[in-house]
mmCIF file of C-alpha atoms in Angstrom:
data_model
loop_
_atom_site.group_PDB
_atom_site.id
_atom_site.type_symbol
_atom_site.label_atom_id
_atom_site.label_comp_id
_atom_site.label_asym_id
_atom_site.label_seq_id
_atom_site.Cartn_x
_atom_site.Cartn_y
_atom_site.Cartn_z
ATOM 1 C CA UNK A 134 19.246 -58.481 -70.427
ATOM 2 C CA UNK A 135 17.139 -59.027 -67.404
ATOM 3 C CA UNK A 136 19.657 -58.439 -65.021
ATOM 4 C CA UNK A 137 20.737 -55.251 -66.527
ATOM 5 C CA UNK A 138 16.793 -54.337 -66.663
ATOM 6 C CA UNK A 139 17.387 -54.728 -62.695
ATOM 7 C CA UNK A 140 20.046 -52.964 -62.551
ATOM 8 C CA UNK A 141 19.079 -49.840 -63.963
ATOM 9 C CA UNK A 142 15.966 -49.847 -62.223
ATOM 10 C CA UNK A 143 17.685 -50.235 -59.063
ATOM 11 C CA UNK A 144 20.193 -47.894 -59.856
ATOM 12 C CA UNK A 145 17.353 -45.186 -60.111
ATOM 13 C CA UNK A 146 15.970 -46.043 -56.979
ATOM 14 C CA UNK A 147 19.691 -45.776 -55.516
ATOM 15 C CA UNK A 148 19.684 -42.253 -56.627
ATOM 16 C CA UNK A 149 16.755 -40.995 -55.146
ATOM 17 C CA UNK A 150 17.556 -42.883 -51.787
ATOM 18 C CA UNK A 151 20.822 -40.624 -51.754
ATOM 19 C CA UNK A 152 19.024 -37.446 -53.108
ATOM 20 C CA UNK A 153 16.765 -37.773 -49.935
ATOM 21 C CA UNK A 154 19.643 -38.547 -47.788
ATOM 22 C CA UNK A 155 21.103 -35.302 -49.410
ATOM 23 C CA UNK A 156 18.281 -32.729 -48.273
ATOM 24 C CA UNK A 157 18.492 -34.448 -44.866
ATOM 25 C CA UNK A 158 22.209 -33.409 -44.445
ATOM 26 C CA UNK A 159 21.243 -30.163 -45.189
ATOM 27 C CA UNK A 160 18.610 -30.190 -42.643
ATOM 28 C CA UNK A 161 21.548 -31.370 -40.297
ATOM 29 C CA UNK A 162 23.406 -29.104 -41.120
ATOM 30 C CA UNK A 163 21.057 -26.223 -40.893
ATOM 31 C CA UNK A 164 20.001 -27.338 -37.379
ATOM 32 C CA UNK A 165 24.016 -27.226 -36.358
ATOM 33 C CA UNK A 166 24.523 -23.961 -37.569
ATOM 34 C CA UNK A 167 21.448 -22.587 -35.397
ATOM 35 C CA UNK A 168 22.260 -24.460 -32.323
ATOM 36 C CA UNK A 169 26.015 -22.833 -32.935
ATOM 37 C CA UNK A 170 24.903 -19.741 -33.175
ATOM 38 C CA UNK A 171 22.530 -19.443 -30.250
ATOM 39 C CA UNK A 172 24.004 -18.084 -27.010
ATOM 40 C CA UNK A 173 24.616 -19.391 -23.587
ATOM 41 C CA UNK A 174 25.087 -16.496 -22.143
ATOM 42 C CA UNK A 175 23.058 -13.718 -20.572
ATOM 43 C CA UNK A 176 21.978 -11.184 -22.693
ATOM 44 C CA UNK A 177 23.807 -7.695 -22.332
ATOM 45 C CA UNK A 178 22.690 -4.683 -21.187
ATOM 46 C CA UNK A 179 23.543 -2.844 -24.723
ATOM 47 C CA UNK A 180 20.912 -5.508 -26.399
ATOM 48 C CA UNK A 181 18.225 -2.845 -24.704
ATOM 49 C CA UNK A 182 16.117 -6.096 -24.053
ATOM 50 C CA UNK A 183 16.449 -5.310 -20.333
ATOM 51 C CA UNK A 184 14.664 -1.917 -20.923
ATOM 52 C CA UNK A 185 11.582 -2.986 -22.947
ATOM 53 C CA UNK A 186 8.837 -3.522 -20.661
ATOM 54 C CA UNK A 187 6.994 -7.006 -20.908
ATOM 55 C CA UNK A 188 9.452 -8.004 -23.477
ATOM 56 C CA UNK A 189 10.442 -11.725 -21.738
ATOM 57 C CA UNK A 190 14.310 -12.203 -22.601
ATOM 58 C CA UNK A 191 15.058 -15.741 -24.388
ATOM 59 C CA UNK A 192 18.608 -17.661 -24.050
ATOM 60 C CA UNK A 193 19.384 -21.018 -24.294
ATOM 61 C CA UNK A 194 20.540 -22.825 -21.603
ATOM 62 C CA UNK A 195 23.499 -25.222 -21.465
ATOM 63 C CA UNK A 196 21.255 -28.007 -20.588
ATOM 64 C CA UNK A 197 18.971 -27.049 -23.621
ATOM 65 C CA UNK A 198 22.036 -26.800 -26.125
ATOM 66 C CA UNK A 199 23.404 -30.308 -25.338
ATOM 67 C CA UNK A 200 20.001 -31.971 -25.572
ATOM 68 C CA UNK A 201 19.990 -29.965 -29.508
ATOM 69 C CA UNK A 202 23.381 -31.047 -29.900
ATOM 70 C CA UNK A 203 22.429 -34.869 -29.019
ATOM 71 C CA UNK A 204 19.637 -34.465 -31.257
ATOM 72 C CA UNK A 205 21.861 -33.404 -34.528
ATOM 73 C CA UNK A 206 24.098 -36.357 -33.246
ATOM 74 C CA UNK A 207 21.032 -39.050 -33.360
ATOM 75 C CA UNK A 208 19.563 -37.604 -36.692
ATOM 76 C CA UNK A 209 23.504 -37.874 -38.227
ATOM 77 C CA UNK A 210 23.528 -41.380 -37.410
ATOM 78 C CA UNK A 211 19.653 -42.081 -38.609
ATOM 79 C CA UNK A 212 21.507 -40.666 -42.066
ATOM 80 C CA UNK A 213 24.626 -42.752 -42.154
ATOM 81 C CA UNK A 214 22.096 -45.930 -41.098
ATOM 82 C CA UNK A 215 19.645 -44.875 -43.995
ATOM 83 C CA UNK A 216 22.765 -44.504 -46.836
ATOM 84 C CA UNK A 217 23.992 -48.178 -45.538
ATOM 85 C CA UNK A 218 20.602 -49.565 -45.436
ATOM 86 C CA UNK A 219 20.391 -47.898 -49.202
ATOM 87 C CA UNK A 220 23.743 -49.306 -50.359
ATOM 88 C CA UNK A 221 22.626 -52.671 -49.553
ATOM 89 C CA UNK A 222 19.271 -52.481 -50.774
ATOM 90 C CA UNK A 223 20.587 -51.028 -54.606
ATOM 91 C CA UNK A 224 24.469 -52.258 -54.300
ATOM 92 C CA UNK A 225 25.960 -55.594 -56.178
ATOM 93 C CA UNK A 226 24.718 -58.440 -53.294
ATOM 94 C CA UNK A 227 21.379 -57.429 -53.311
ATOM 95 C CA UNK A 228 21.403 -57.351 -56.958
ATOM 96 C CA UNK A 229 23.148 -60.670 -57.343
ATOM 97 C CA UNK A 230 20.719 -62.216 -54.565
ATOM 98 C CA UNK A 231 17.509 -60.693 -56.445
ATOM 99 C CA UNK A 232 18.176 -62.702 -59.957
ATOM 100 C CA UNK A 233 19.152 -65.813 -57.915
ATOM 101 C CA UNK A 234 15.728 -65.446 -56.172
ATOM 102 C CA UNK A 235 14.070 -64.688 -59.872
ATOM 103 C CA UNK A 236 15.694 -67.554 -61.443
ATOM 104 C CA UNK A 237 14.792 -70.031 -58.638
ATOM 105 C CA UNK A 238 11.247 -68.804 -58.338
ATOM 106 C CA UNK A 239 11.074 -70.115 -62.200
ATOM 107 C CA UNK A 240 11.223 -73.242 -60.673
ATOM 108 C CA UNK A 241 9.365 -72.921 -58.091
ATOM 109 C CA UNK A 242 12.293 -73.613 -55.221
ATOM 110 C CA UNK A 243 13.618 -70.315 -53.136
ATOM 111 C CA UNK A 244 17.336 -69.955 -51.097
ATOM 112 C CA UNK A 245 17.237 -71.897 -48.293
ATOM 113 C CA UNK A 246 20.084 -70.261 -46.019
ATOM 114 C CA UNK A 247 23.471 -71.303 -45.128
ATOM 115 C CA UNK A 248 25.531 -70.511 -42.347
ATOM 116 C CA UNK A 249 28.774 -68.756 -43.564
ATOM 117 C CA UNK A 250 30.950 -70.819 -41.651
ATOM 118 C CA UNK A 251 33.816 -72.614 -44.057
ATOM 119 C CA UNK A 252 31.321 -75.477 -44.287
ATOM 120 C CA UNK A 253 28.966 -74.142 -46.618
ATOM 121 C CA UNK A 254 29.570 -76.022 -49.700
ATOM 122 C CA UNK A 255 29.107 -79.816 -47.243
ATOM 123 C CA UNK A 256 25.819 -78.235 -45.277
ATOM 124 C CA UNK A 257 24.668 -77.264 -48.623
ATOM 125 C CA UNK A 258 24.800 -80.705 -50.165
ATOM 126 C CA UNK A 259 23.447 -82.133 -46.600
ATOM 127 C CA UNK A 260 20.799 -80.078 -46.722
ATOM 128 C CA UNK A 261 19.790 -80.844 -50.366
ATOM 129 C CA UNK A 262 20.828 -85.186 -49.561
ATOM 130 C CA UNK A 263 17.782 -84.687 -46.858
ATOM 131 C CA UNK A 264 15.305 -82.925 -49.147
ATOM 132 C CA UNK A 265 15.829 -85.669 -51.919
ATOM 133 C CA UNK A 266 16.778 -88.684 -50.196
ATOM 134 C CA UNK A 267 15.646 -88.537 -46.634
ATOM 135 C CA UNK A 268 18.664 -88.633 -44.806
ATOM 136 C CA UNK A 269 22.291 -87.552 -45.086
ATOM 137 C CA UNK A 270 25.773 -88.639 -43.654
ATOM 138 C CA UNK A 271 26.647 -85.055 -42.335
ATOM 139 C CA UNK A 272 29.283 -82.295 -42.621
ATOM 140 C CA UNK A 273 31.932 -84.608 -41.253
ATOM 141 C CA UNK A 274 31.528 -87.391 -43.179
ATOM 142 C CA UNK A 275 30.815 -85.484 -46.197
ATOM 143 C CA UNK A 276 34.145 -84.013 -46.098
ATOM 144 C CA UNK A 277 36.064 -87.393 -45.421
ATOM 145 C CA UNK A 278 34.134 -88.665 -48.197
ATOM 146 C CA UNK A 279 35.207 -85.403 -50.702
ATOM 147 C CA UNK A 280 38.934 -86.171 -49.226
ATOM 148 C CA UNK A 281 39.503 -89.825 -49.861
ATOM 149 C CA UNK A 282 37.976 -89.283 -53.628
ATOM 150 C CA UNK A 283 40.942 -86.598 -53.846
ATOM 151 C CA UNK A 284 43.499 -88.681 -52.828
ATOM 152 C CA UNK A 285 42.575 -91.894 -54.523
ATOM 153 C CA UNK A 286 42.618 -89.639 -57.933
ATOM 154 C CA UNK A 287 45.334 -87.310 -57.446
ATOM 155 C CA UNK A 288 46.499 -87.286 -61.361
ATOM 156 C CA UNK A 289 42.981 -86.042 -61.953
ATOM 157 C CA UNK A 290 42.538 -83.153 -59.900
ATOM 158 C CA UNK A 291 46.008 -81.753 -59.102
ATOM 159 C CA UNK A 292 46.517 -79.844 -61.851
ATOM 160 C CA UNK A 293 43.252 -77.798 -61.054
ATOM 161 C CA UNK A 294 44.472 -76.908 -57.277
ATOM 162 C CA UNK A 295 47.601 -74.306 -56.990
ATOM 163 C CA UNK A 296 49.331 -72.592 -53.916
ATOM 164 C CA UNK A 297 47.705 -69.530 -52.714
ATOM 165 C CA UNK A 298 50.493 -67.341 -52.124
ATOM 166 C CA UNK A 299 52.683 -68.474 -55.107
ATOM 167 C CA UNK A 300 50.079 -69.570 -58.068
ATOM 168 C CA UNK A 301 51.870 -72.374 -58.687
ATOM 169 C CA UNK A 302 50.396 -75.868 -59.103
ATOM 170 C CA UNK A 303 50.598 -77.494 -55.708
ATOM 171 C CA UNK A 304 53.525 -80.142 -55.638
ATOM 172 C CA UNK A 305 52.459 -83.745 -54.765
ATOM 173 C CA UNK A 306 53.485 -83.340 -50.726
ATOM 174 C CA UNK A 307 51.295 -79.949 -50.568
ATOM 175 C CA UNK A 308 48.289 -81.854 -52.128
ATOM 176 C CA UNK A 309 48.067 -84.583 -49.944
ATOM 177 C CA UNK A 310 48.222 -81.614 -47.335
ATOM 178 C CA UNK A 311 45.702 -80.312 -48.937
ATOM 179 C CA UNK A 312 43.685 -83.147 -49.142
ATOM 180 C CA UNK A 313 43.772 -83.350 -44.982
ATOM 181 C CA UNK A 314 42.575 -79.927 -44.651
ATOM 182 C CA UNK A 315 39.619 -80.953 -46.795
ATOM 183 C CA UNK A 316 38.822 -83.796 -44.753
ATOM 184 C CA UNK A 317 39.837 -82.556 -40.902
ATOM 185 C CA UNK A 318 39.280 -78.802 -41.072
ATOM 186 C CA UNK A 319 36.846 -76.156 -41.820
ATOM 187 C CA UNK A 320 38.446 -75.112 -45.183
ATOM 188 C CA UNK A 321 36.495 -73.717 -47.652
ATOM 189 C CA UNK A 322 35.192 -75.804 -50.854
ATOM 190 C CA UNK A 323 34.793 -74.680 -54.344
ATOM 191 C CA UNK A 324 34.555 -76.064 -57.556
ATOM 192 C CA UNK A 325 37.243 -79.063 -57.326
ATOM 193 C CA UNK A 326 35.296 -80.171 -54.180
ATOM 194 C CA UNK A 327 31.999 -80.279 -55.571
ATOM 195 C CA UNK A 328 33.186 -82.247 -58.634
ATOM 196 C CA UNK A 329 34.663 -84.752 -55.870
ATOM 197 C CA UNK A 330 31.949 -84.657 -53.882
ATOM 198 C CA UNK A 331 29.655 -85.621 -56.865
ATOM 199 C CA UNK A 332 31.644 -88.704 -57.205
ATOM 200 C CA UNK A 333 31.863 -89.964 -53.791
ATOM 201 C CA UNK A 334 27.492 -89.351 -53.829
ATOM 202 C CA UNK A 335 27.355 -90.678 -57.337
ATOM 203 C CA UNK A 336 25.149 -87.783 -57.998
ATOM 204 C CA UNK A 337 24.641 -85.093 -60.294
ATOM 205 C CA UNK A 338 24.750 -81.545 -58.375
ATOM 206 C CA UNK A 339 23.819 -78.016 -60.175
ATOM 207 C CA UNK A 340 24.969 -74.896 -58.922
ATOM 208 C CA UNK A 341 22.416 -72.001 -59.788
ATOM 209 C CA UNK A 342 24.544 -68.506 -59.810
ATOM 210 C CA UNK A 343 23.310 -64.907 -60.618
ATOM 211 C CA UNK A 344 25.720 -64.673 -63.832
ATOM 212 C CA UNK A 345 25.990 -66.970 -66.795
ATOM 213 C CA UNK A 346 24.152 -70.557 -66.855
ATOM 214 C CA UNK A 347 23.938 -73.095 -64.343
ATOM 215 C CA UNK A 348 27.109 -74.870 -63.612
ATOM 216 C CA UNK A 349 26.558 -78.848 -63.382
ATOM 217 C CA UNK A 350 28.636 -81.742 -62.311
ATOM 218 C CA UNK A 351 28.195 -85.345 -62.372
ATOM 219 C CA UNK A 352 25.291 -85.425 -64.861
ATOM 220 C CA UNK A 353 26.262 -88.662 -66.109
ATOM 221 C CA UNK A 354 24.681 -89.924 -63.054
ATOM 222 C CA UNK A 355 21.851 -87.974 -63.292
ATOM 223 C CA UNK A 356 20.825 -91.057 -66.254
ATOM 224 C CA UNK A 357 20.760 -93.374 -63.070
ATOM 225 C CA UNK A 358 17.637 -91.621 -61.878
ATOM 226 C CA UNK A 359 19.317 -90.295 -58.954
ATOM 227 C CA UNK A 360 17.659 -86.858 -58.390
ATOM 228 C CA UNK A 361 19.900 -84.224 -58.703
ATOM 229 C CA UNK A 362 21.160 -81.677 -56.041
ATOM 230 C CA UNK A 363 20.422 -77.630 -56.573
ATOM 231 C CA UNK A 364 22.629 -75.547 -54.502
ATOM 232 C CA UNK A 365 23.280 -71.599 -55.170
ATOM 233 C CA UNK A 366 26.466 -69.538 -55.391
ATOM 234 C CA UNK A 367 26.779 -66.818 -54.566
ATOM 235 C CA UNK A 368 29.767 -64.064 -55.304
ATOM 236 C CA UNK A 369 29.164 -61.327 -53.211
ATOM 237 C CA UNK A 370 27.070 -62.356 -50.266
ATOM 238 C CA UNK A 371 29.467 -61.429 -47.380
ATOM 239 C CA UNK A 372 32.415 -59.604 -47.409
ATOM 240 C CA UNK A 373 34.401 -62.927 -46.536
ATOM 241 C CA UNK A 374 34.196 -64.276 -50.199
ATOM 242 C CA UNK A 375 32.377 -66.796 -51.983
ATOM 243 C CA UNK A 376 29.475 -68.484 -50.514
ATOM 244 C CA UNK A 377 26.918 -71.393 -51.192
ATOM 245 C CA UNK A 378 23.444 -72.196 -50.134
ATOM 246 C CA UNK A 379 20.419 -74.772 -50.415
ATOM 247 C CA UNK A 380 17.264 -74.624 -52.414
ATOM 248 C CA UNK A 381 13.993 -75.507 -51.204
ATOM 249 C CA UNK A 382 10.266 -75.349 -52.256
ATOM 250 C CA UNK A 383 8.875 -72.285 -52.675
ATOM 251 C CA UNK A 384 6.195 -70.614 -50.311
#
């Protein structure tokens, strides 16, 4: 309910963004047509300007109509920036990043940023090992860790991994393939990694997204005391896909 509240609110705000944008095309427009129309030529003798004393005769100069026509072309961009700057300001991502930032705020923690990078999901859990425990292993070892927990239970998490291009489940040579991409590459991780990854930390990890409740992994170990890891996903952040960020305090 409150995110279609938001919505609709934003929506509105949309609209009037592009109703202004509207009147300023027409003001564009309007200053095209006049700079079109004026002439670059002298004026002509049957005009009878030439014969009315102390009238002083007015043309535009070639230097004068490319200086208007410069202008039109910096106010026509100042538009298309304004509708883009609109469109991200109303459009899904900012929407989607708004009720993140609501539902965080609840808890008093805000989105601490993540580079988009392939390693999002590993700097992500760094980030949030630091914040709880003091330290953390880092990206690399994070990702050797989420690889050897992978292959040691293959049974278990095969038959949630498929091949991209055909859908099918991945045979048993493609996921130890797989596996190596986790652990040597920049490959991206979603939900099978995180589930791994809460087993090699023996933590519990929550995942905090704009739609539906929190996802959570690994609570069992959350009984142990261990404080559990907030991270954020997000669907529509960049135009590259999914992506995942920290949490800190809120200031």
């Amino acid at each position: 309910e409150e995110i279609t509240k938001l919505e609709a609110e934003l929506e509105k705000k949309h609209a009037e963004e592009l109703a202004n944008a509207e009147v300023g095309k027409k003001d564009v427009t309007e200053l095209t047509d006049a700079v079109n129309n004026l002439s670059t030529s002298d004026p002509s003798p049957e005009d009878g300007l030439d014969e009315v004393p102390g009238l002083k005769q007015h043309r535009i100069t070639k230097a004068q109509r490319r200086r208007e026509k410069k202008a039109i072309q910096m106010k026509e961009r100042e538009l298309r920036i304004n509708e883009q700057e609109a469109e991200n300001v109303y459009g899904a991502r900012q929407i989607e990043t708004e009720t993140i930032k609501n539902i965080l705020k609840e808890r008093g923690l805000m989105i601490h940023e993540i580079p988009s990078d392939g390693n999002c999901l590993y700097c992500a859990v760094d980030h949030q090992l630091k914040e709880s425990r003091g330290s953390a292993p880092g990206v690399k070892e994070l990702r050797q860790k989420t690889g050897t927990i992978l292959r040691e239970n293959c049974n278990e998490y095969l038959p949630f991994l498929s091949h991209p291009d055909t859908g099918e489940m991945l045979t048993e040579s493609q996921f130890y393939d797989y596996c190596d991409q986790v652990s040597q590459t920049s490959a991206w991780g979603g939900q099978v990694e995180l589930r791994a990854l809460s087993e090699a930390l023996k933590c519990c990890i929550e995942v905090i997204q704009a739609e539906g409740p929190p996802m959570v992994v690994g609570e069992a170990y959350s009984k142990d005391g261990e404080p559990k890891l907030i991270l954020t996903y997000h669907r529509r952040m960049y135009s590259l896909g999914e992506h995942y960020n920290s949490v800190r305090q809120y200031i």
